[in-house]
Short mmCIF file of C-alpha atoms in Angstrom, two decimals:
data_model
loop_
_atom_site.label_atom_id
_atom_site.label_comp_id
_atom_site.label_asym_id
_atom_site.label_seq_id
_atom_site.Cartn_x
_atom_site.Cartn_y
_atom_site.Cartn_z
CA MET S 1 10.51 -23.93 22.43
CA SER S 2 8.48 -25.13 19.59
CA LYS S 3 7.42 -22.01 19.12
CA LEU S 4 11.43 -20.42 19.25
CA LEU S 5 12.08 -22.63 16.65
CA VAL S 6 8.82 -21.58 14.47
CA LEU S 7 10.13 -18.19 15.10
CA ALA S 8 13.57 -18.85 13.96
CA LEU S 9 12.36 -20.57 10.91
CA ALA S 10 10.29 -17.85 10.26
CA ALA S 11 12.94 -15.25 10.33
CA LEU S 12 15.16 -17.55 8.14
CA LEU S 13 12.68 -17.59 5.73
CA LEU S 14 12.25 -13.97 5.63
CA ALA S 15 15.84 -13.60 5.77
CA LEU S 16 16.38 -15.53 2.51
CA PRO S 17 14.57 -13.95 -0.85
CA GLY S 18 16.22 -10.61 0.71
CA ARG S 19 19.80 -12.14 1.18
CA ALA S 20 19.43 -13.39 -2.35
CA GLN S 21 19.65 -9.15 -3.36
CA GLN S 22 22.54 -8.65 -1.15
CA VAL S 23 26.80 -8.89 -2.44
CA ALA S 24 29.04 -8.95 0.47
CA VAL S 25 32.03 -7.16 -0.63
CA ILE S 26 35.13 -9.23 0.85
CA LYS S 27 38.91 -9.60 0.66
CA LEU S 28 41.20 -12.60 0.52
CA PRO S 29 41.54 -13.23 4.17
CA GLU S 30 37.64 -13.24 4.51
CA LEU S 31 37.09 -15.29 1.91
CA GLN S 32 39.83 -17.88 3.28
CA LYS S 33 38.07 -17.45 6.87
CA ARG S 34 34.67 -18.72 5.05
CA LEU S 35 36.69 -21.66 3.59
CA SER S 36 38.27 -23.42 6.48
CA GLN S 37 35.47 -23.80 8.85
CA PRO S 38 36.38 -27.24 10.08
CA ASN S 39 32.69 -28.32 9.78
CA ASP S 40 30.84 -31.25 8.02
CA THR S 41 29.68 -28.93 5.71
CA THR S 42 30.37 -29.49 1.67
CA TYR S 43 30.88 -26.20 -0.18
CA ILE S 44 30.78 -25.81 -3.61
CA VAL S 45 32.78 -22.41 -4.58
CA ASN S 46 32.03 -21.36 -8.15
CA PHE S 47 34.54 -18.74 -9.43
CA TRP S 48 32.63 -16.75 -11.86
CA ALA S 49 31.93 -13.22 -13.20
CA THR S 50 29.41 -11.29 -15.04
CA TRP S 51 31.24 -10.86 -18.14
CA CYS S 52 32.25 -14.58 -18.52
CA ALA S 53 29.50 -16.33 -20.78
CA PRO S 54 30.31 -20.11 -20.11
CA CYS S 55 29.91 -18.90 -16.02
CA VAL S 56 26.95 -16.82 -16.38
CA LYS S 57 25.50 -19.98 -18.65
CA GLU S 58 26.37 -22.81 -15.78
CA LEU S 59 24.80 -20.53 -13.26
CA PRO S 60 21.72 -21.71 -13.16
CA HIS S 61 22.93 -25.25 -12.54
CA PHE S 62 24.48 -24.28 -9.17
CA GLU S 63 21.04 -22.63 -8.62
CA GLN S 64 19.18 -26.11 -9.09
CA LEU S 65 22.00 -27.73 -6.86
CA GLY S 66 21.64 -25.34 -3.97
CA ARG S 67 17.39 -26.41 -4.22
CA THR S 68 18.08 -30.10 -4.71
CA TYR S 69 20.09 -29.94 -1.05
CA ALA S 70 18.59 -27.62 0.40
CA GLY S 71 18.31 -28.33 4.44
CA GLN S 72 21.87 -30.95 3.67
CA LYS S 73 24.88 -29.71 4.74
CA VAL S 74 25.37 -28.38 1.37
CA LYS S 75 26.25 -24.57 0.52
CA VAL S 76 26.32 -23.19 -3.12
CA LEU S 77 28.83 -20.25 -2.74
CA LEU S 78 29.26 -17.68 -6.01
CA VAL S 79 32.14 -15.60 -5.75
CA SER S 80 31.87 -12.55 -8.79
CA THR S 81 35.74 -11.51 -9.96
CA ASP S 82 33.97 -8.81 -11.44
CA TYR S 83 35.82 -5.39 -10.26
CA VAL S 84 34.53 -3.70 -7.53
CA SER S 85 33.65 -1.32 -9.75
CA GLN S 86 31.00 -2.93 -11.63
CA LEU S 87 29.54 -3.70 -8.37
CA GLU S 88 26.58 -0.96 -8.19
CA LYS S 89 26.67 -0.89 -11.98
CA LYS S 90 26.83 -4.74 -13.40
CA VAL S 91 26.85 -7.37 -10.66
CA LYS S 92 23.97 -6.38 -8.22
CA PRO S 93 21.62 -5.65 -11.06
CA PHE S 94 22.78 -9.18 -12.09
CA VAL S 95 22.16 -11.23 -8.91
CA ALA S 96 18.88 -9.25 -9.02
CA LYS S 97 17.32 -9.69 -12.38
CA ARG S 98 18.44 -13.89 -12.27
CA GLY S 99 16.84 -13.50 -8.35
CA LEU S 100 20.18 -15.87 -7.42
CA LYS S 101 19.65 -17.27 -4.20
CA SER S 102 22.49 -18.89 -3.01
CA GLU S 103 24.62 -16.47 -1.56
CA VAL S 104 27.26 -13.89 -3.60
CA VAL S 105 30.28 -12.27 -2.50
CA LEU S 106 32.40 -10.19 -4.71
CA LEU S 107 36.38 -10.61 -4.26
CA ASN S 108 37.81 -7.02 -3.90
CA GLU S 109 40.97 -8.19 -4.86
CA THR S 110 43.29 -6.96 -8.01
CA ASP S 111 46.14 -8.68 -8.61
CA PRO S 112 45.46 -12.27 -9.56
CA ASN S 113 48.66 -13.65 -9.16
CA SER S 114 49.02 -12.62 -5.40
CA TRP S 115 45.85 -14.20 -4.12
CA MET S 116 45.00 -17.47 -6.56
CA ASP S 117 47.63 -19.63 -5.36
CA LYS S 118 45.99 -19.34 -1.22
CA VAL S 119 42.66 -19.79 -2.77
CA ASP S 120 44.19 -23.44 -5.14
CA THR S 121 47.07 -23.55 -6.25
CA GLN S 122 45.44 -26.23 -8.95
CA TRP S 123 43.53 -23.18 -10.51
CA SER S 124 45.40 -21.61 -13.59
CA GLY S 125 43.02 -18.70 -13.74
CA ALA S 126 40.43 -19.76 -16.18
CA LEU S 127 36.96 -19.00 -15.20
CA PRO S 128 34.97 -20.38 -14.48
CA PHE S 129 36.40 -22.19 -11.62
CA THR S 130 34.38 -24.42 -8.96
CA MET S 131 35.64 -26.42 -5.88
CA MET S 132 34.53 -28.70 -3.49
CA LEU S 133 35.38 -28.72 -0.22
CA ASN S 134 34.75 -30.43 3.04
CA ASN S 135 37.27 -29.56 5.88
CA LYS S 136 36.00 -31.81 8.54
CA ARG S 137 36.12 -35.07 5.84
CA GLN S 138 39.80 -33.31 4.43
CA LYS S 139 38.38 -33.61 1.00
CA ARG S 140 38.48 -31.08 -1.58
CA ALA S 141 37.83 -31.55 -5.48
CA THR S 142 38.62 -28.62 -8.39
CA PHE S 143 37.32 -27.88 -11.97
CA GLU S 144 39.08 -25.49 -14.08
CA LYS S 145 35.94 -25.95 -16.14
CA GLU S 146 32.08 -25.22 -17.73
CA PHE S 147 29.94 -27.54 -15.93
CA THR S 148 26.66 -29.38 -17.49
CA GLN S 149 23.64 -29.83 -15.22
CA PRO S 150 24.28 -33.67 -15.45
CA GLU S 151 28.33 -33.07 -14.96
CA LEU S 152 27.65 -30.82 -12.15
CA THR S 153 24.82 -33.13 -10.44
CA ALA S 154 27.58 -36.26 -11.04
CA ALA S 155 30.63 -34.21 -9.80
CA LEU S 156 29.28 -33.40 -6.29
CA GLN S 157 27.45 -36.79 -5.82
CA GLN S 158 30.76 -38.47 -6.44
CA PHE S 159 32.24 -35.73 -3.94
CA LEU S 160 29.80 -36.56 -1.43
CA LYS S 161 30.14 -40.67 -1.47
CA MET A 1 45.63 -31.72 19.77
CA LYS A 2 43.11 -30.39 17.44
CA LYS A 3 45.67 -27.72 16.01
CA LEU A 4 47.78 -30.61 15.36
CA LEU A 5 45.31 -32.37 13.58
CA SER A 6 44.28 -29.20 11.67
CA LEU A 7 48.03 -28.76 10.72
CA LEU A 8 48.66 -32.30 9.23
CA ALA A 9 45.17 -31.85 7.30
CA LEU A 10 46.59 -28.66 5.49
CA CYS A 11 49.75 -30.49 5.09
CA LEU A 12 48.02 -33.25 3.03
CA LEU A 13 46.43 -30.74 1.32
CA ALA A 14 49.53 -29.08 0.03
CA LEU A 15 51.00 -32.17 -0.75
CA SER A 16 48.00 -33.45 -2.69
CA SER A 17 47.80 -29.86 -4.38
CA PHE A 18 51.53 -30.42 -5.21
CA VAL A 19 51.45 -33.89 -6.60
CA LEU A 20 48.85 -32.88 -8.81
CA ARG A 21 50.10 -29.74 -10.15
CA THR A 22 53.74 -31.27 -11.15
CA ALA A 23 51.92 -34.03 -12.87
CA SER A 24 49.53 -30.85 -15.19
CA PRO A 25 49.84 -31.16 -18.79
CA GLY A 26 51.59 -28.28 -20.48
CA TYR A 27 54.72 -26.59 -20.29
CA GLN A 28 56.77 -25.15 -17.39
CA VAL A 29 59.83 -22.91 -17.27
CA GLY A 30 62.49 -24.64 -18.37
CA ASP A 31 60.79 -26.69 -21.44
CA LYS A 32 62.08 -26.34 -24.88
CA ALA A 33 58.95 -24.88 -27.12
CA VAL A 34 57.94 -26.87 -29.88
CA ASP A 35 57.75 -24.86 -33.17
CA PHE A 36 54.32 -24.01 -35.36
CA LYS A 37 53.33 -23.25 -38.60
CA LEU A 38 50.34 -21.59 -38.50
CA LYS A 39 47.76 -19.15 -40.54
CA ASN A 40 48.18 -15.09 -40.13
CA VAL A 41 45.85 -12.77 -40.50
CA ASP A 42 47.54 -12.16 -44.41
CA GLY A 43 46.80 -15.68 -45.42
CA LYS A 44 50.33 -16.61 -44.59
CA LEU A 45 51.88 -19.50 -42.77
CA VAL A 46 54.09 -18.54 -39.49
CA SER A 47 56.91 -20.49 -37.58
CA LEU A 48 59.39 -19.24 -35.15
CA ALA A 49 61.70 -20.77 -36.98
CA ASP A 50 61.29 -17.87 -39.61
CA ASN A 51 63.13 -15.10 -38.22
CA LYS A 52 66.66 -16.17 -38.11
CA ALA A 53 67.55 -13.05 -36.08
CA ALA A 54 65.21 -13.79 -33.27
CA LYS A 55 66.40 -13.51 -29.55
CA GLY A 56 62.95 -15.16 -28.38
CA TYR A 57 59.66 -14.53 -28.81
CA ILE A 58 56.52 -13.14 -26.55
CA VAL A 59 54.00 -16.02 -27.38
CA VAL A 60 50.32 -14.55 -26.45
CA PHE A 61 47.38 -16.79 -26.34
CA THR A 62 44.60 -14.09 -26.59
CA CYS A 63 41.59 -13.54 -28.99
CA ASN A 64 38.93 -11.40 -29.71
CA THR A 65 35.55 -11.37 -27.77
CA CYS A 66 37.33 -11.98 -24.36
CA PRO A 67 36.81 -8.92 -21.90
CA TYR A 68 39.89 -9.14 -20.24
CA ALA A 69 42.30 -10.28 -23.54
CA LYS A 70 40.64 -6.76 -24.86
CA ALA A 71 41.57 -5.06 -21.28
CA TYR A 72 45.09 -6.30 -22.23
CA GLU A 73 45.68 -5.50 -26.03
CA GLN A 74 46.31 -2.20 -25.78
CA ARG A 75 49.34 -3.66 -23.09
CA ILE A 76 50.52 -6.28 -25.71
CA MET A 77 50.96 -4.03 -28.80
CA ASP A 78 52.92 -1.62 -26.52
CA LEU A 79 54.73 -4.96 -25.57
CA ASN A 80 55.79 -5.32 -29.34
CA THR A 81 56.82 -2.05 -29.43
CA LYS A 82 59.11 -1.98 -26.66
CA TYR A 83 60.75 -5.75 -27.12
CA ALA A 84 60.70 -6.37 -30.82
CA PRO A 85 63.60 -3.82 -31.51
CA GLN A 86 65.32 -6.14 -29.00
CA GLY A 87 64.73 -9.13 -30.68
CA TYR A 88 62.08 -10.13 -28.74
CA SER A 89 59.11 -9.51 -31.40
CA VAL A 90 54.98 -10.51 -30.32
CA VAL A 91 53.29 -13.24 -31.52
CA ALA A 92 49.50 -13.55 -30.95
CA ILE A 93 48.01 -16.79 -31.40
CA ASN A 94 43.98 -17.10 -31.14
CA PRO A 95 43.31 -20.72 -30.17
CA ASN A 96 39.29 -20.20 -29.25
CA ASP A 97 36.82 -22.57 -31.74
CA PRO A 98 34.71 -19.97 -33.77
CA ALA A 99 31.94 -22.44 -33.51
CA VAL A 100 31.65 -21.92 -30.11
CA VAL A 101 32.89 -17.89 -30.52
CA PRO A 102 31.95 -16.69 -34.02
CA GLY A 103 33.49 -13.58 -32.98
CA ASP A 104 36.73 -15.50 -33.05
CA ALA A 105 36.01 -16.57 -36.82
CA PHE A 106 39.44 -16.03 -38.91
CA ALA A 107 37.67 -13.07 -41.01
CA GLU A 108 37.10 -11.35 -37.91
CA MET A 109 40.66 -11.89 -36.87
CA GLN A 110 41.58 -10.18 -39.75
CA LYS A 111 39.16 -7.29 -39.70
CA ARG A 112 40.87 -6.62 -35.50
CA ALA A 113 44.13 -6.91 -36.75
CA LYS A 114 43.49 -4.31 -39.38
CA GLU A 115 41.31 -2.17 -37.03
CA LYS A 116 44.20 -1.67 -34.58
CA LYS A 117 47.01 -2.42 -37.04
CA TYR A 118 48.77 -5.02 -35.14
CA ALA A 119 52.47 -4.79 -35.89
CA PHE A 120 52.93 -8.50 -35.11
CA PRO A 121 51.60 -11.66 -36.35
CA TYR A 122 47.73 -12.90 -35.24
CA LEU A 123 47.50 -16.79 -35.80
CA GLN A 124 44.80 -19.10 -35.76
CA ASP A 125 45.48 -22.33 -33.91
CA GLU A 126 42.39 -23.83 -35.60
CA SER A 127 43.59 -27.84 -34.31
CA GLN A 128 44.22 -26.34 -30.90
CA GLU A 129 47.11 -28.69 -30.56
CA ILE A 130 49.63 -25.70 -30.04
CA ALA A 131 47.69 -24.47 -27.00
CA LYS A 132 46.99 -27.66 -25.88
CA GLN A 133 50.75 -28.68 -25.85
CA TYR A 134 52.21 -25.17 -24.25
CA GLY A 135 49.24 -25.91 -21.57
CA ALA A 136 47.47 -22.62 -22.19
CA THR A 137 43.96 -22.39 -20.39
CA ARG A 138 42.59 -18.66 -21.03
CA THR A 139 43.23 -15.33 -22.63
CA PRO A 140 45.38 -14.08 -22.30
CA HIS A 141 48.18 -16.41 -21.73
CA LEU A 142 51.63 -15.82 -22.00
CA TYR A 143 54.90 -17.41 -22.89
CA VAL A 144 58.26 -15.84 -23.12
CA LEU A 145 60.79 -18.10 -24.87
CA SER A 146 64.53 -17.13 -25.70
CA ARG A 147 66.75 -18.96 -28.02
CA LYS A 148 68.80 -21.63 -27.23
CA GLY A 149 71.03 -22.99 -30.11
CA ALA A 150 68.54 -23.61 -32.69
CA ASP A 151 65.89 -24.10 -30.01
CA PHE A 152 63.51 -21.91 -27.92
CA VAL A 153 63.44 -22.66 -24.18
CA VAL A 154 60.31 -21.81 -22.55
CA SER A 155 61.15 -18.65 -19.70
CA TYR A 156 58.31 -17.06 -18.61
CA ILE A 157 54.36 -17.95 -18.54
CA GLY A 158 52.14 -15.52 -17.18
CA ALA A 159 50.37 -12.46 -16.71
CA ILE A 160 51.35 -9.07 -18.28
CA ASP A 161 51.25 -7.19 -15.10
CA ASP A 162 49.06 -7.00 -11.95
CA ASN A 163 45.86 -4.63 -12.79
CA SER A 164 43.95 -5.98 -15.40
CA GLU A 165 41.17 -3.63 -15.29
CA ASP A 166 43.24 0.29 -15.23
CA ALA A 167 47.19 -0.01 -16.88
CA LYS A 168 47.81 2.88 -14.68
CA LEU A 169 47.11 1.64 -11.26
CA VAL A 170 50.02 -1.09 -12.39
CA LYS A 171 52.52 -1.60 -9.48
CA THR A 172 54.13 -4.47 -10.50
CA LYS A 173 55.21 -5.14 -14.12
CA TYR A 174 55.57 -9.18 -14.12
CA LEU A 175 56.40 -10.05 -17.74
CA GLU A 176 58.64 -6.91 -18.31
CA ASN A 177 60.86 -7.67 -14.88
CA ALA A 178 60.96 -10.94 -16.20
CA MET A 179 62.17 -9.80 -19.66
CA THR A 180 64.57 -7.53 -17.95
CA ASP A 181 66.29 -10.62 -16.54
CA ILE A 182 65.70 -12.44 -19.56
CA MET A 183 68.20 -10.51 -22.05
CA ALA A 184 70.80 -10.20 -19.04
CA GLY A 185 70.99 -13.54 -19.58
CA LYS A 186 69.53 -14.96 -16.64
CA PRO A 187 67.01 -16.46 -15.53
CA ALA A 188 63.50 -14.62 -14.58
CA THR A 189 63.42 -14.02 -10.81
CA VAL A 190 59.71 -14.48 -11.21
CA ASN A 191 58.99 -17.02 -13.69
CA SER A 192 55.59 -17.84 -13.39
CA THR A 193 52.70 -15.71 -12.72
CA LYS A 194 48.86 -16.53 -12.53
CA ALA A 195 45.95 -14.24 -14.17
CA ILE A 196 42.54 -14.23 -14.73
CA GLY A 197 41.47 -14.81 -18.37
CA CYS A 198 38.73 -16.41 -20.38
CA THR A 199 38.58 -19.94 -20.23
CA ILE A 200 39.90 -21.63 -24.17
CA LYS A 201 37.00 -21.70 -25.99
CA TRP A 202 37.16 -25.62 -26.55
CA LYS A 203 35.69 -27.34 -29.40
CA LYS A 204 32.96 -29.55 -28.13
CA ALA A 205 34.18 -33.24 -28.15
#
């Protein structure tokens, strides 16, 4: 049993560095499915883009959060809103260069008016936009702003209370 | 039972979003728009009241530097070409703090307007009060105003169309559809749309 655990852990460890370089391209229904899991994990979902300067500036804070809360039921998901045409040219090289460890997906949707309200009605459309959600505890908080590291940490601590 | 619970949760979520949304600041469609006096790139002050013949305006919060604003620049110029002769000219307002984005400094705005031969005012919202009052959050962010007597009323808020990357792939021209209704004296069928944009670079407190 413990052998199995070690194996599983090893597999996980091996999988982690590789995963950082992958960027899954998803459509809205898949994102919605991901964000509606009825479990007790707190998701920190950050909408960003490689062209968005304040987004790029705050990304390390989300990475830091991922490290700080590793092993806890907290998961950072970075949702790139870059055009899918920029996936190979911009997004993947960016993710590799920064060595991002949080999961990165690219939301491949063209008309924000058709999908934005389905993500969150609070979002007016400015980037960066961040949601914290925990479906089991029926909690949700949204932030249409750029975070500093202390602000982000404080927001999450408040959310987890 | 579980289904019922999650349904209830969804209802609660929807409700809380709704409550928060109605409390959000800025204009909603139907609100009276405040007039302003902002400095144009030619150095003169511009107000909505200046043009007595205006039937309305297409007010665009935009800037020099945001990739989305750049992607829409030509389309904004085209809107002016199309609607100015019909009484609705474009008024572009740059709300970004140049201390945060030097590329949006007044001199840079002048340069851009000259280079691209803007046929409409390009104003600097130095205090950012107008952007705040309108409730603009991003660039580009559009407001169609229509004249009601001496006042201007917000008739449409939101996006130009449904494809920022490629104008040729646009399927729905949200703003033009709204303009068709508004110019026919009707409320816009779709009077509010969302788009991605760059967050307005607010002054650091």
